[in-house]
Amino acid sequence: MNTSPDPAQPPTSVLPAAETGSTETGATGTTPAGTTPAGTASAGTAPSGTGTAPSGSGTARWSAPELRRLAALIWPGQLLVVAGIVAANAQPQIAQHFHTTQIAWFSLAFTLATIAATPFAVRLGETYGKRRVMLVLAAAGLVGDVITVVAPTYPVMVAGRVIGGMYGPVAVLVLAAVRDLFPPRKVAVALGTVAGSVGVLSLITPLLSGWLLDAFGWRGALWFLVGSTVAAMLLLLSVPETPRRAAAGKLDWPGAVLLGGGLALVVFALGQGGDWGWSSTGFLLALAAGAVALAAFAGWELKVTTPILDLRMLRRRPVATVLIGSSVPQAAFFASQTILIFLALFPAIPHVSDGLGWTTTHNAVVGIPAGLITFAAGVGVGHAVRKVSPRTVWYLGLALLAGGMVLAALYHRDATQIVLTGVVMGLGGGILMSGQQAMIVSVVSPEEQAAANGMSSLLTQVFLTLTSQMLYTVLAADATVVQGTAFYQDQAYTNAYLAMAAVVGLGLLVSLAIPRLRRPTGEAVSPETAPATA
């Protein structure tokens, strides 16, 4: 399972404001949304049925049941990251095994299903209990995983990926469940532990996936994911049920159908444009139908009382420019990871394929420096925004990411070049992923931060879907098809990196419209006064 054609990023909550509470800030800097500094009370809804926080100051001791509960939530919460990396690295082998030129749908099918399922999963978790919903989603994901791994044909595999996409919202629900299952004083540490474990997994998983793919092939790697999903379900069974909140609102079925259907049509049109012709009737009809569905989705969301995406927030310039300006370049960063996977793992065949022919393990080792710098950059942003505007930090990240992609377009022919360009891109990407939260805190009120995070998460997924399909279209322009498998020439990789740099440039153009932002402080930011005036 994965949320993108690249190693999955840490999920951002798509939660009602009452569920996550607000982001706490203070003189020492910004704490991630939904958490608070250790030892202080968390904003938001206190856990029900879990006892009250100890009185007085200081950090409360953790009981054995609480520690077991925390440990049980880590793997289900981070399985999406692990599965994303394993599945992304398996794509080259899968493309060659099934002799398909439509490998993009291996990831896009999962992503589209996750986009449609996440808002409903959150709402149903409020109504029926988050553990129950997570178990149902994990069971669906397990069915999809099994279909994927035993699929006799590629279309069957894609169908399995659609079903497997139902697991996607579990990562979001785990973070939401933490607030219900721990006393307020311990929520910050619990959230930090669950979310922070992604740093370790992001370094270990590429090596694990390399060993699995090199030793057992893509089916062996995907069987590992089946076992991982079973383990996640067993761990969730040991977690108490969360409180139910009956007033969860109506489910926005029309919005989900219009969003998912519109995106699917646009992505399908872009994927077939090269074969049909960019001026063909089929391409134009599919693209127009997708555009009409998305336009209808926008109109519907502005009228419905419980929308999937609260597009009304985008009527405010600071919020719109921050959310869109941050989602677009992040989508390009995540999509660009696919370029390296195919470049590294596809074979070197004269006049056919200009891949490097590395093993998956070797590629994972080469990627360690970039992974470390990405992690370090994310930590550094939290310190930087105490002294300078989040917008300034954001522009630095955009410049580094775009520059790194241009360098990668020119220099990608050996391990040294890939390490150096990867470090530059990783530095920029790490700044963007962390800088986005600092900017969101600066333009919305505490009550809106959860909704803004949800909007940001879904927008990033939407732009990632479109950007990924554009990436595969660019790669296909300089491909040679041998026995049904598309192999890419050097020019394809060059153009792909340049295309992603152009998408980052588009994000920069939008970001230039972001008004001056205040540095995060303990003062609540009202919707009307979010931009700084000083």
Short mmCIF file of C-alpha atoms in Angstrom, two decimals:
data_model
loop_
_atom_site.label_atom_id
_atom_site.label_comp_id
_atom_site.label_asym_id
_atom_site.label_seq_id
_atom_site.Cartn_x
_atom_site.Cartn_y
_atom_site.Cartn_z
CA MET A 1 0.00 0.00 0.00
CA ASN A 2 1.15 3.46 -0.72
CA THR A 3 -0.34 6.85 -1.06
CA SER A 4 1.71 7.98 -3.98
CA PRO A 5 4.09 6.68 -6.61
CA ASP A 6 6.86 7.55 -4.22
CA PRO A 7 7.73 6.89 -0.60
CA ALA A 8 4.74 8.06 1.31
CA GLN A 9 4.97 11.22 3.30
CA PRO A 10 3.80 11.44 6.88
CA PRO A 11 0.04 11.95 6.83
CA THR A 12 -1.62 15.20 7.75
CA SER A 13 -4.83 14.96 9.72
CA VAL A 14 -8.16 15.48 8.00
CA LEU A 15 -10.11 16.10 11.17
CA PRO A 16 -12.84 18.31 12.56
CA ALA A 17 -11.55 21.15 14.67
CA ALA A 18 -13.15 19.75 17.78
CA GLU A 19 -11.22 16.57 17.30
CA THR A 20 -7.69 17.82 17.08
CA GLY A 21 -7.84 20.99 19.01
CA SER A 22 -5.40 23.75 18.16
CA THR A 23 -1.74 24.10 17.58
CA GLU A 24 0.00 25.40 20.67
CA THR A 25 2.71 27.97 20.28
CA GLY A 26 4.79 29.82 22.71
CA ALA A 27 7.95 31.74 23.28
CA THR A 28 10.12 28.77 22.49
CA GLY A 29 8.65 28.14 19.06
CA THR A 30 5.95 26.13 17.38
CA THR A 31 4.64 22.73 18.31
CA PRO A 32 3.14 20.64 15.50
CA ALA A 33 -0.60 20.86 15.01
CA GLY A 34 -2.51 18.78 17.45
CA THR A 35 0.28 18.62 20.02
CA THR A 36 1.42 20.66 22.97
CA PRO A 37 4.67 21.13 24.83
CA ALA A 38 5.27 18.28 27.24
CA GLY A 39 3.77 18.81 30.62
CA THR A 40 1.11 21.29 29.55
CA ALA A 41 -2.54 20.70 28.96
CA SER A 42 -3.57 19.98 25.43
CA ALA A 43 -6.13 22.10 23.70
CA GLY A 44 -9.06 20.19 22.35
CA THR A 45 -11.35 17.52 23.63
CA ALA A 46 -10.24 15.67 26.71
CA PRO A 47 -10.22 11.92 26.49
CA SER A 48 -13.37 10.27 27.60
CA GLY A 49 -13.20 7.20 29.69
CA THR A 50 -9.44 7.32 30.10
CA GLY A 51 -9.22 9.19 33.35
CA THR A 52 -8.10 12.73 34.02
CA ALA A 53 -4.67 14.18 33.81
CA PRO A 54 -2.72 14.33 37.05
CA SER A 55 -2.95 17.68 38.73
CA GLY A 56 0.03 19.91 39.21
CA SER A 57 2.97 20.58 36.98
CA GLY A 58 5.49 18.20 35.56
CA THR A 59 5.23 15.11 33.41
CA ALA A 60 2.95 12.35 34.66
CA ARG A 61 4.23 8.80 34.87
CA TRP A 62 3.09 6.37 32.22
CA SER A 63 1.26 3.25 33.29
CA ALA A 64 1.90 -0.13 31.70
CA PRO A 65 -1.51 -0.15 29.91
CA GLU A 66 -0.81 3.30 28.46
CA LEU A 67 2.59 2.22 27.18
CA ARG A 68 1.08 -0.90 25.59
CA ARG A 69 -1.64 1.20 24.01
CA LEU A 70 0.94 3.62 22.61
CA ALA A 71 3.09 0.81 21.22
CA ALA A 72 0.04 -0.77 19.60
CA LEU A 73 -0.77 2.43 17.67
CA ILE A 74 2.68 3.03 16.18
CA TRP A 75 2.69 0.26 13.57
CA PRO A 76 -0.87 0.83 12.23
CA GLY A 77 -0.13 4.56 12.09
CA GLN A 78 3.12 4.20 10.17
CA LEU A 79 2.37 1.15 8.02
CA LEU A 80 1.36 3.48 5.21
CA VAL A 81 4.87 4.93 5.14
CA VAL A 82 6.50 1.50 5.12
CA ALA A 83 4.11 0.16 2.49
CA GLY A 84 4.53 3.26 0.34
CA ILE A 85 8.29 2.81 0.11
CA VAL A 86 8.11 -0.94 -0.53
CA ALA A 87 5.39 -0.63 -3.19
CA ALA A 88 7.10 2.29 -4.94
CA ASN A 89 10.36 0.39 -5.22
CA ALA A 90 8.49 -2.63 -6.58
CA GLN A 91 7.08 -0.72 -9.55
CA PRO A 92 9.95 -1.32 -12.01
CA GLN A 93 9.80 -5.09 -11.42
CA ILE A 94 6.02 -5.10 -11.74
CA ALA A 95 6.13 -3.12 -15.00
CA GLN A 96 8.58 -5.60 -16.49
CA HIS A 97 6.71 -8.65 -15.19
CA PHE A 98 3.35 -7.64 -16.65
CA HIS A 99 4.86 -5.91 -19.71
CA THR A 100 2.72 -2.85 -19.12
CA THR A 101 3.16 0.76 -20.11
CA GLN A 102 0.43 1.75 -17.62
CA ILE A 103 2.44 1.30 -14.43
CA ALA A 104 1.30 4.75 -13.27
CA TRP A 105 -2.05 3.22 -12.29
CA PHE A 106 -0.36 0.99 -9.73
CA SER A 107 -0.03 4.06 -7.54
CA LEU A 108 -2.76 6.31 -8.87
CA ALA A 109 -5.51 3.75 -8.24
CA PHE A 110 -4.53 3.59 -4.57
CA THR A 111 -4.28 7.37 -4.24
CA LEU A 112 -7.65 8.09 -5.81
CA ALA A 113 -9.32 5.57 -3.50
CA THR A 114 -7.64 7.12 -0.46
CA ILE A 115 -8.71 10.64 -1.47
CA ALA A 116 -12.34 9.55 -1.71
CA ALA A 117 -12.30 7.42 1.45
CA THR A 118 -10.52 9.67 3.94
CA PRO A 119 -13.26 12.24 4.67
CA PHE A 120 -15.85 9.49 5.12
CA ALA A 121 -13.54 7.46 7.35
CA VAL A 122 -13.03 10.43 9.66
CA ARG A 123 -16.76 11.14 9.87
CA LEU A 124 -17.64 7.47 10.44
CA GLY A 125 -14.95 7.22 13.11
CA GLU A 126 -16.68 10.01 14.99
CA THR A 127 -20.03 8.25 14.75
CA TYR A 128 -19.14 4.58 15.31
CA GLY A 129 -15.76 4.70 17.03
CA LYS A 130 -12.34 5.06 15.45
CA ARG A 131 -11.04 1.58 16.32
CA ARG A 132 -14.03 -0.09 14.68
CA VAL A 133 -13.62 1.97 11.52
CA MET A 134 -9.86 1.36 11.43
CA LEU A 135 -10.40 -2.39 11.66
CA VAL A 136 -12.91 -2.30 8.79
CA LEU A 137 -10.54 -0.22 6.69
CA ALA A 138 -7.60 -2.50 7.49
CA ALA A 139 -9.68 -5.56 6.56
CA ALA A 140 -10.54 -3.96 3.22
CA GLY A 141 -6.90 -3.06 2.72
CA LEU A 142 -5.92 -6.65 3.47
CA VAL A 143 -8.31 -7.96 0.83
CA GLY A 144 -6.87 -5.49 -1.66
CA ASP A 145 -3.30 -6.46 -0.75
CA VAL A 146 -4.01 -10.16 -1.31
CA ILE A 147 -5.67 -9.48 -4.68
CA THR A 148 -2.67 -7.36 -5.66
CA VAL A 149 -0.05 -9.94 -4.75
CA VAL A 150 -1.78 -12.92 -6.42
CA ALA A 151 -3.09 -10.97 -9.44
CA PRO A 152 -2.68 -12.99 -12.64
CA THR A 153 -3.02 -9.89 -14.84
CA TYR A 154 -2.23 -6.22 -14.45
CA PRO A 155 -5.88 -5.02 -14.59
CA VAL A 156 -6.66 -7.35 -11.68
CA MET A 157 -3.69 -5.89 -9.81
CA VAL A 158 -5.00 -2.35 -10.35
CA ALA A 159 -8.40 -3.44 -9.01
CA GLY A 160 -6.63 -4.78 -5.93
CA ARG A 161 -4.89 -1.45 -5.49
CA VAL A 162 -8.25 0.36 -5.54
CA ILE A 163 -9.53 -1.87 -2.74
CA GLY A 164 -6.21 -1.60 -0.90
CA GLY A 165 -6.58 2.18 -0.94
CA MET A 166 -9.22 1.80 1.75
CA TYR A 167 -6.37 1.38 4.25
CA GLY A 168 -5.10 4.90 3.54
CA PRO A 169 -7.25 6.76 6.13
CA VAL A 170 -6.02 4.53 9.00
CA ALA A 171 -2.95 6.72 9.47
CA VAL A 172 -5.19 9.76 9.95
CA LEU A 173 -7.51 7.95 12.37
CA VAL A 174 -4.60 6.74 14.51
CA LEU A 175 -3.54 10.32 15.19
CA ALA A 176 -7.15 11.24 15.96
CA ALA A 177 -7.52 8.27 18.31
CA VAL A 178 -4.51 9.37 20.36
CA ARG A 179 -6.49 12.36 21.63
CA ASP A 180 -9.29 10.10 22.84
CA LEU A 181 -7.14 7.38 24.38
CA PHE A 182 -4.68 9.37 26.49
CA PRO A 183 -5.10 12.00 29.21
CA PRO A 184 -4.56 15.56 27.93
CA ARG A 185 -1.21 15.90 29.71
CA LYS A 186 0.14 12.89 27.82
CA VAL A 187 -1.31 13.57 24.38
CA ALA A 188 1.68 15.61 23.21
CA VAL A 189 4.19 12.87 24.02
CA ALA A 190 1.93 10.19 22.53
CA LEU A 191 1.42 12.11 19.30
CA GLY A 192 5.10 12.93 19.08
CA THR A 193 6.02 9.27 19.56
CA VAL A 194 3.59 7.99 16.93
CA ALA A 195 4.38 10.70 14.38
CA GLY A 196 8.10 10.86 15.15
CA SER A 197 8.60 7.16 14.49
CA VAL A 198 8.36 7.96 10.79
CA GLY A 199 11.92 9.30 10.92
CA VAL A 200 13.32 5.93 11.91
CA LEU A 201 11.11 3.98 9.51
CA SER A 202 11.98 6.25 6.59
CA LEU A 203 15.63 5.37 7.05
CA ILE A 204 15.18 1.64 7.70
CA THR A 205 12.44 0.80 5.21
CA PRO A 206 14.39 1.52 1.98
CA LEU A 207 17.02 -1.00 3.09
CA LEU A 208 14.32 -3.49 4.07
CA SER A 209 12.51 -3.09 0.76
CA GLY A 210 15.81 -3.46 -1.09
CA TRP A 211 16.51 -6.77 0.62
CA LEU A 212 12.98 -8.07 0.05
CA LEU A 213 12.91 -7.16 -3.64
CA ASP A 214 16.41 -8.41 -4.36
CA ALA A 215 15.92 -11.67 -2.46
CA PHE A 216 12.26 -12.52 -3.12
CA GLY A 217 11.11 -10.31 -5.98
CA TRP A 218 8.06 -8.08 -6.07
CA ARG A 219 5.62 -10.78 -4.94
CA GLY A 220 7.77 -11.50 -1.89
CA ALA A 221 7.83 -7.80 -1.02
CA LEU A 222 4.07 -7.48 -1.38
CA TRP A 223 3.48 -10.62 0.72
CA PHE A 224 5.44 -8.82 3.44
CA LEU A 225 2.87 -6.02 3.23
CA VAL A 226 0.05 -8.54 3.59
CA GLY A 227 1.63 -9.82 6.79
CA SER A 228 2.18 -6.25 7.95
CA THR A 229 -1.51 -5.44 7.54
CA VAL A 230 -2.47 -8.52 9.54
CA ALA A 231 -0.09 -7.39 12.29
CA ALA A 232 -1.68 -3.93 12.24
CA MET A 233 -5.15 -5.44 12.68
CA LEU A 234 -4.02 -7.57 15.62
CA LEU A 235 -2.48 -4.52 17.28
CA LEU A 236 -5.66 -2.48 16.75
CA LEU A 237 -7.68 -5.21 18.46
CA SER A 238 -5.69 -4.51 21.63
CA VAL A 239 -6.61 -0.81 21.59
CA PRO A 240 -9.76 0.38 23.43
CA GLU A 241 -12.60 1.84 21.43
CA THR A 242 -12.79 5.62 21.25
CA PRO A 243 -15.83 7.66 22.33
CA ARG A 244 -18.59 8.12 19.79
CA ARG A 245 -19.87 11.54 18.88
CA ALA A 246 -23.33 11.26 17.40
CA ALA A 247 -23.35 14.77 15.91
CA ALA A 248 -20.92 13.90 13.15
CA GLY A 249 -22.92 15.39 10.30
CA LYS A 250 -24.12 13.97 6.98
CA LEU A 251 -21.75 12.16 4.68
CA ASP A 252 -21.01 14.12 1.52
CA TRP A 253 -21.50 11.32 -0.99
CA PRO A 254 -22.08 13.60 -4.02
CA GLY A 255 -18.88 15.50 -3.22
CA ALA A 256 -16.85 12.29 -3.03
CA VAL A 257 -18.27 10.99 -6.33
CA LEU A 258 -17.66 14.27 -8.14
CA LEU A 259 -14.13 14.67 -6.76
CA GLY A 260 -13.05 11.07 -7.32
CA GLY A 261 -14.76 10.78 -10.70
CA GLY A 262 -13.47 14.12 -11.94
CA LEU A 263 -9.91 13.36 -10.93
CA ALA A 264 -10.07 9.87 -12.42
CA LEU A 265 -11.28 11.24 -15.77
CA VAL A 266 -8.60 13.94 -15.90
CA VAL A 267 -5.85 11.51 -14.93
CA PHE A 268 -7.13 8.95 -17.45
CA ALA A 269 -7.17 11.58 -20.20
CA LEU A 270 -3.61 12.66 -19.44
CA GLY A 271 -2.46 9.05 -19.37
CA GLN A 272 -4.03 8.21 -22.73
CA GLY A 273 -3.23 11.48 -24.47
CA GLY A 274 0.08 10.25 -25.80
CA ASP A 275 -1.53 7.18 -27.39
CA TRP A 276 -4.76 8.79 -28.56
CA GLY A 277 -3.23 12.10 -29.63
CA TRP A 278 -3.49 15.36 -27.72
CA SER A 279 -6.08 16.71 -30.16
CA SER A 280 -8.08 13.49 -30.47
CA THR A 281 -11.80 13.38 -29.72
CA GLY A 282 -11.34 10.78 -26.98
CA PHE A 283 -8.75 12.84 -25.12
CA LEU A 284 -10.74 16.07 -25.35
CA LEU A 285 -13.99 14.40 -24.26
CA ALA A 286 -12.41 12.68 -21.25
CA LEU A 287 -10.61 15.86 -20.20
CA ALA A 288 -13.76 17.97 -20.62
CA ALA A 289 -15.88 15.49 -18.66
CA GLY A 290 -13.34 15.51 -15.84
CA ALA A 291 -13.22 19.30 -15.82
CA VAL A 292 -17.03 19.53 -15.71
CA ALA A 293 -17.17 17.07 -12.79
CA LEU A 294 -14.54 19.03 -10.85
CA ALA A 295 -16.37 22.31 -11.56
CA ALA A 296 -19.60 20.73 -10.31
CA PHE A 297 -17.69 19.52 -7.25
CA ALA A 298 -16.55 23.06 -6.48
CA GLY A 299 -20.09 24.41 -6.81
CA TRP A 300 -21.50 21.64 -4.63
CA GLU A 301 -18.91 22.08 -1.88
CA LEU A 302 -19.78 25.76 -1.55
CA LYS A 303 -23.41 24.86 -0.84
CA VAL A 304 -23.30 21.69 1.28
CA THR A 305 -23.21 22.07 5.07
CA THR A 306 -20.67 19.26 5.65
CA PRO A 307 -18.28 19.41 2.67
CA ILE A 308 -15.35 17.11 2.01
CA LEU A 309 -13.26 20.20 1.32
CA ASP A 310 -14.33 23.46 2.91
CA LEU A 311 -13.65 25.56 -0.17
CA ARG A 312 -15.00 28.61 1.64
CA MET A 313 -11.63 28.86 3.37
CA LEU A 314 -10.04 29.47 -0.02
CA ARG A 315 -11.98 32.71 -0.37
CA ARG A 316 -9.43 34.32 1.97
CA ARG A 317 -6.23 35.21 0.16
CA PRO A 318 -3.78 34.30 2.95
CA VAL A 319 -5.32 30.84 3.40
CA ALA A 320 -5.71 30.14 -0.32
CA THR A 321 -2.16 31.15 -1.22
CA VAL A 322 -0.63 29.21 1.68
CA LEU A 323 -2.60 26.00 1.07
CA ILE A 324 -2.27 25.96 -2.71
CA GLY A 325 1.23 27.42 -2.78
CA SER A 326 2.45 24.74 -0.37
CA SER A 327 0.58 21.76 -1.82
CA VAL A 328 1.77 22.18 -5.42
CA PRO A 329 5.56 22.05 -4.81
CA GLN A 330 5.23 19.28 -2.23
CA ALA A 331 3.39 17.19 -4.82
CA ALA A 332 6.30 17.74 -7.22
CA PHE A 333 8.79 16.69 -4.54
CA PHE A 334 6.97 13.45 -3.78
CA ALA A 335 6.40 12.65 -7.46
CA SER A 336 10.06 13.26 -8.28
CA GLN A 337 11.06 10.29 -6.15
CA THR A 338 9.59 8.07 -8.87
CA ILE A 339 12.14 9.36 -11.38
CA LEU A 340 15.03 8.09 -9.30
CA ILE A 341 13.37 4.71 -8.75
CA PHE A 342 13.08 4.03 -12.48
CA LEU A 343 16.46 5.59 -13.26
CA ALA A 344 18.22 3.47 -10.66
CA LEU A 345 16.40 0.15 -11.06
CA PHE A 346 15.77 -0.09 -14.80
CA PRO A 347 18.55 -1.88 -16.71
CA ALA A 348 21.11 -0.29 -19.01
CA ILE A 349 20.28 -1.49 -22.56
CA PRO A 350 21.98 0.36 -25.44
CA HIS A 351 19.52 2.45 -27.47
CA VAL A 352 16.64 1.14 -25.36
CA SER A 353 17.08 1.92 -21.67
CA ASP A 354 19.44 4.34 -19.93
CA GLY A 355 18.76 3.06 -16.43
CA LEU A 356 21.62 2.46 -14.04
CA GLY A 357 20.75 -1.18 -13.40
CA TRP A 358 21.27 -0.99 -9.63
CA THR A 359 19.80 -3.40 -7.13
CA THR A 360 17.10 -2.02 -4.87
CA THR A 361 19.45 -2.37 -1.90
CA HIS A 362 22.18 -0.36 -3.58
CA ASN A 363 19.69 2.36 -4.45
CA ALA A 364 18.56 2.46 -0.81
CA VAL A 365 22.15 2.89 0.41
CA VAL A 366 22.77 5.69 -2.08
CA GLY A 367 19.61 7.42 -0.84
CA ILE A 368 20.62 7.46 2.85
CA PRO A 369 22.33 10.91 2.75
CA ALA A 370 19.27 12.51 1.16
CA GLY A 371 16.99 10.88 3.74
CA LEU A 372 19.12 12.12 6.62
CA ILE A 373 19.27 15.67 5.31
CA THR A 374 15.49 15.70 4.74
CA PHE A 375 14.92 14.65 8.35
CA ALA A 376 17.44 17.19 9.66
CA ALA A 377 15.95 20.00 7.58
CA GLY A 378 12.52 19.33 9.03
CA VAL A 379 13.90 19.67 12.55
CA GLY A 380 15.81 22.82 11.64
CA VAL A 381 12.72 24.60 10.36
CA GLY A 382 11.16 24.49 13.82
CA HIS A 383 14.09 26.51 15.15
CA ALA A 384 14.35 28.85 12.16
CA VAL A 385 10.76 30.10 12.28
CA ARG A 386 11.38 31.43 15.80
CA LYS A 387 13.65 34.09 14.34
CA VAL A 388 12.50 34.68 10.77
CA SER A 389 9.22 34.72 8.89
CA PRO A 390 7.89 31.31 7.81
CA ARG A 391 7.51 32.79 4.33
CA THR A 392 11.25 33.48 4.13
CA VAL A 393 12.05 29.91 5.15
CA TRP A 394 9.52 28.67 2.61
CA TYR A 395 11.12 30.61 -0.26
CA LEU A 396 14.50 29.14 0.67
CA GLY A 397 13.04 25.63 0.51
CA LEU A 398 11.47 26.30 -2.90
CA ALA A 399 14.74 27.64 -4.29
CA LEU A 400 16.71 24.64 -3.03
CA LEU A 401 14.17 22.13 -4.31
CA ALA A 402 13.89 23.69 -7.78
CA GLY A 403 17.67 24.08 -8.00
CA GLY A 404 18.19 20.48 -6.95
CA MET A 405 15.80 19.25 -9.62
CA VAL A 406 17.55 21.25 -12.32
CA LEU A 407 20.89 19.83 -11.18
CA ALA A 408 19.41 16.33 -11.18
CA ALA A 409 18.22 16.88 -14.74
CA LEU A 410 21.79 17.61 -15.79
CA TYR A 411 23.71 15.25 -13.50
CA HIS A 412 22.21 11.81 -12.81
CA ARG A 413 24.60 9.36 -14.38
CA ASP A 414 26.45 7.90 -11.39
CA ALA A 415 26.13 7.45 -7.63
CA THR A 416 28.15 10.55 -6.74
CA GLN A 417 25.95 12.83 -8.83
CA ILE A 418 22.77 11.28 -7.45
CA VAL A 419 23.95 11.62 -3.85
CA LEU A 420 24.86 15.28 -4.29
CA THR A 421 21.70 16.30 -6.16
CA GLY A 422 19.61 14.20 -3.78
CA VAL A 423 21.01 16.07 -0.80
CA VAL A 424 20.04 19.42 -2.35
CA MET A 425 16.52 18.20 -3.17
CA GLY A 426 16.18 16.54 0.23
CA LEU A 427 17.15 19.76 1.98
CA GLY A 428 14.54 21.70 0.04
CA GLY A 429 11.89 19.02 0.50
CA GLY A 430 12.48 18.80 4.24
CA ILE A 431 12.11 22.56 4.57
CA LEU A 432 8.85 22.49 2.61
CA MET A 433 7.23 19.68 4.59
CA SER A 434 7.92 21.37 7.93
CA GLY A 435 7.57 24.96 6.73
CA GLN A 436 4.04 24.34 5.56
CA GLN A 437 2.81 23.82 9.11
CA ALA A 438 4.44 27.04 10.31
CA MET A 439 2.67 28.97 7.55
CA ILE A 440 -0.71 27.39 8.24
CA VAL A 441 -0.43 28.36 11.91
CA SER A 442 0.25 31.94 10.79
CA VAL A 443 -2.86 32.39 8.64
CA VAL A 444 -5.70 30.60 10.44
CA SER A 445 -7.19 30.70 13.90
CA PRO A 446 -6.59 27.81 16.33
CA GLU A 447 -10.14 26.64 15.70
CA GLU A 448 -9.46 26.42 11.96
CA GLN A 449 -6.08 24.71 12.09
CA ALA A 450 -7.47 21.18 11.94
CA ALA A 451 -9.70 22.03 8.97
CA ALA A 452 -6.77 23.76 7.26
CA ASN A 453 -4.55 20.72 7.79
CA GLY A 454 -7.26 18.52 6.33
CA MET A 455 -7.61 20.80 3.33
CA SER A 456 -3.83 20.80 2.88
CA SER A 457 -3.64 17.01 3.02
CA LEU A 458 -6.32 16.48 0.40
CA LEU A 459 -5.01 19.26 -1.86
CA THR A 460 -1.55 17.70 -1.77
CA GLN A 461 -3.03 14.33 -2.70
CA VAL A 462 -5.02 15.90 -5.54
CA PHE A 463 -2.03 17.76 -6.95
CA LEU A 464 0.15 14.67 -6.45
CA THR A 465 -2.28 12.62 -8.54
CA LEU A 466 -2.21 15.14 -11.38
CA THR A 467 1.55 15.77 -11.14
CA SER A 468 2.35 12.06 -11.12
CA GLN A 469 0.31 11.46 -14.26
CA MET A 470 2.04 14.40 -15.94
CA LEU A 471 5.38 12.88 -14.91
CA TYR A 472 4.58 9.53 -16.53
CA THR A 473 3.41 11.34 -19.66
CA VAL A 474 6.73 13.17 -19.91
CA LEU A 475 8.68 9.95 -19.35
CA ALA A 476 6.65 8.16 -22.04
CA ALA A 477 7.61 10.75 -24.64
CA ASP A 478 11.18 9.35 -24.71
CA ALA A 479 10.45 5.70 -24.04
CA THR A 480 11.13 2.55 -26.00
CA VAL A 481 8.55 -0.21 -25.62
CA VAL A 482 10.03 -3.72 -25.65
CA GLN A 483 7.66 -6.65 -25.22
CA GLY A 484 5.03 -4.38 -23.71
CA THR A 485 7.33 -2.69 -21.17
CA ALA A 486 8.29 0.98 -21.54
CA PHE A 487 12.00 1.64 -20.94
CA TYR A 488 13.19 5.21 -20.63
CA GLN A 489 16.07 6.92 -22.35
CA ASP A 490 18.29 9.53 -20.73
CA GLN A 491 16.36 12.42 -22.25
CA ALA A 492 13.21 11.15 -20.54
CA TYR A 493 14.82 11.45 -17.11
CA THR A 494 16.19 14.90 -17.94
CA ASN A 495 12.81 16.16 -19.11
CA ALA A 496 11.05 14.60 -16.13
CA TYR A 497 13.25 16.42 -13.62
CA LEU A 498 12.82 19.67 -15.53
CA ALA A 499 9.04 19.19 -15.56
CA MET A 500 9.02 18.74 -11.78
CA ALA A 501 11.20 21.85 -11.41
CA ALA A 502 8.59 23.71 -13.48
CA VAL A 503 5.83 22.53 -11.12
CA VAL A 504 7.88 23.81 -8.18
CA GLY A 505 8.20 27.09 -10.08
CA LEU A 506 4.41 27.20 -10.37
CA GLY A 507 4.21 26.76 -6.62
CA LEU A 508 6.65 29.64 -6.25
CA LEU A 509 4.47 31.91 -8.39
CA VAL A 510 1.48 31.14 -6.17
CA SER A 511 3.62 31.55 -3.04
CA LEU A 512 4.70 35.03 -4.13
CA ALA A 513 1.11 36.11 -3.44
CA ILE A 514 1.35 34.98 0.19
CA PRO A 515 1.11 38.11 2.38
CA ARG A 516 3.65 38.83 5.05
CA LEU A 517 3.28 36.31 7.85
CA ARG A 518 3.78 36.72 11.55
CA ARG A 519 6.19 34.38 13.28
CA PRO A 520 4.25 31.79 15.32
CA THR A 521 3.55 33.06 18.84
CA GLY A 522 1.17 32.19 21.62
CA GLU A 523 -1.33 34.74 20.33
CA ALA A 524 -4.32 33.30 18.54
CA VAL A 525 -4.59 34.32 14.91
CA SER A 526 -8.00 35.44 13.81
CA PRO A 527 -9.12 34.85 10.25
CA GLU A 528 -9.34 38.57 9.60
CA THR A 529 -5.94 39.53 10.99
CA ALA A 530 -3.86 36.50 10.05
CA PRO A 531 -1.34 38.31 7.79
CA ALA A 532 1.26 40.27 9.68
CA THR A 533 1.31 44.00 9.20
CA ALA A 534 4.76 44.54 10.57
#
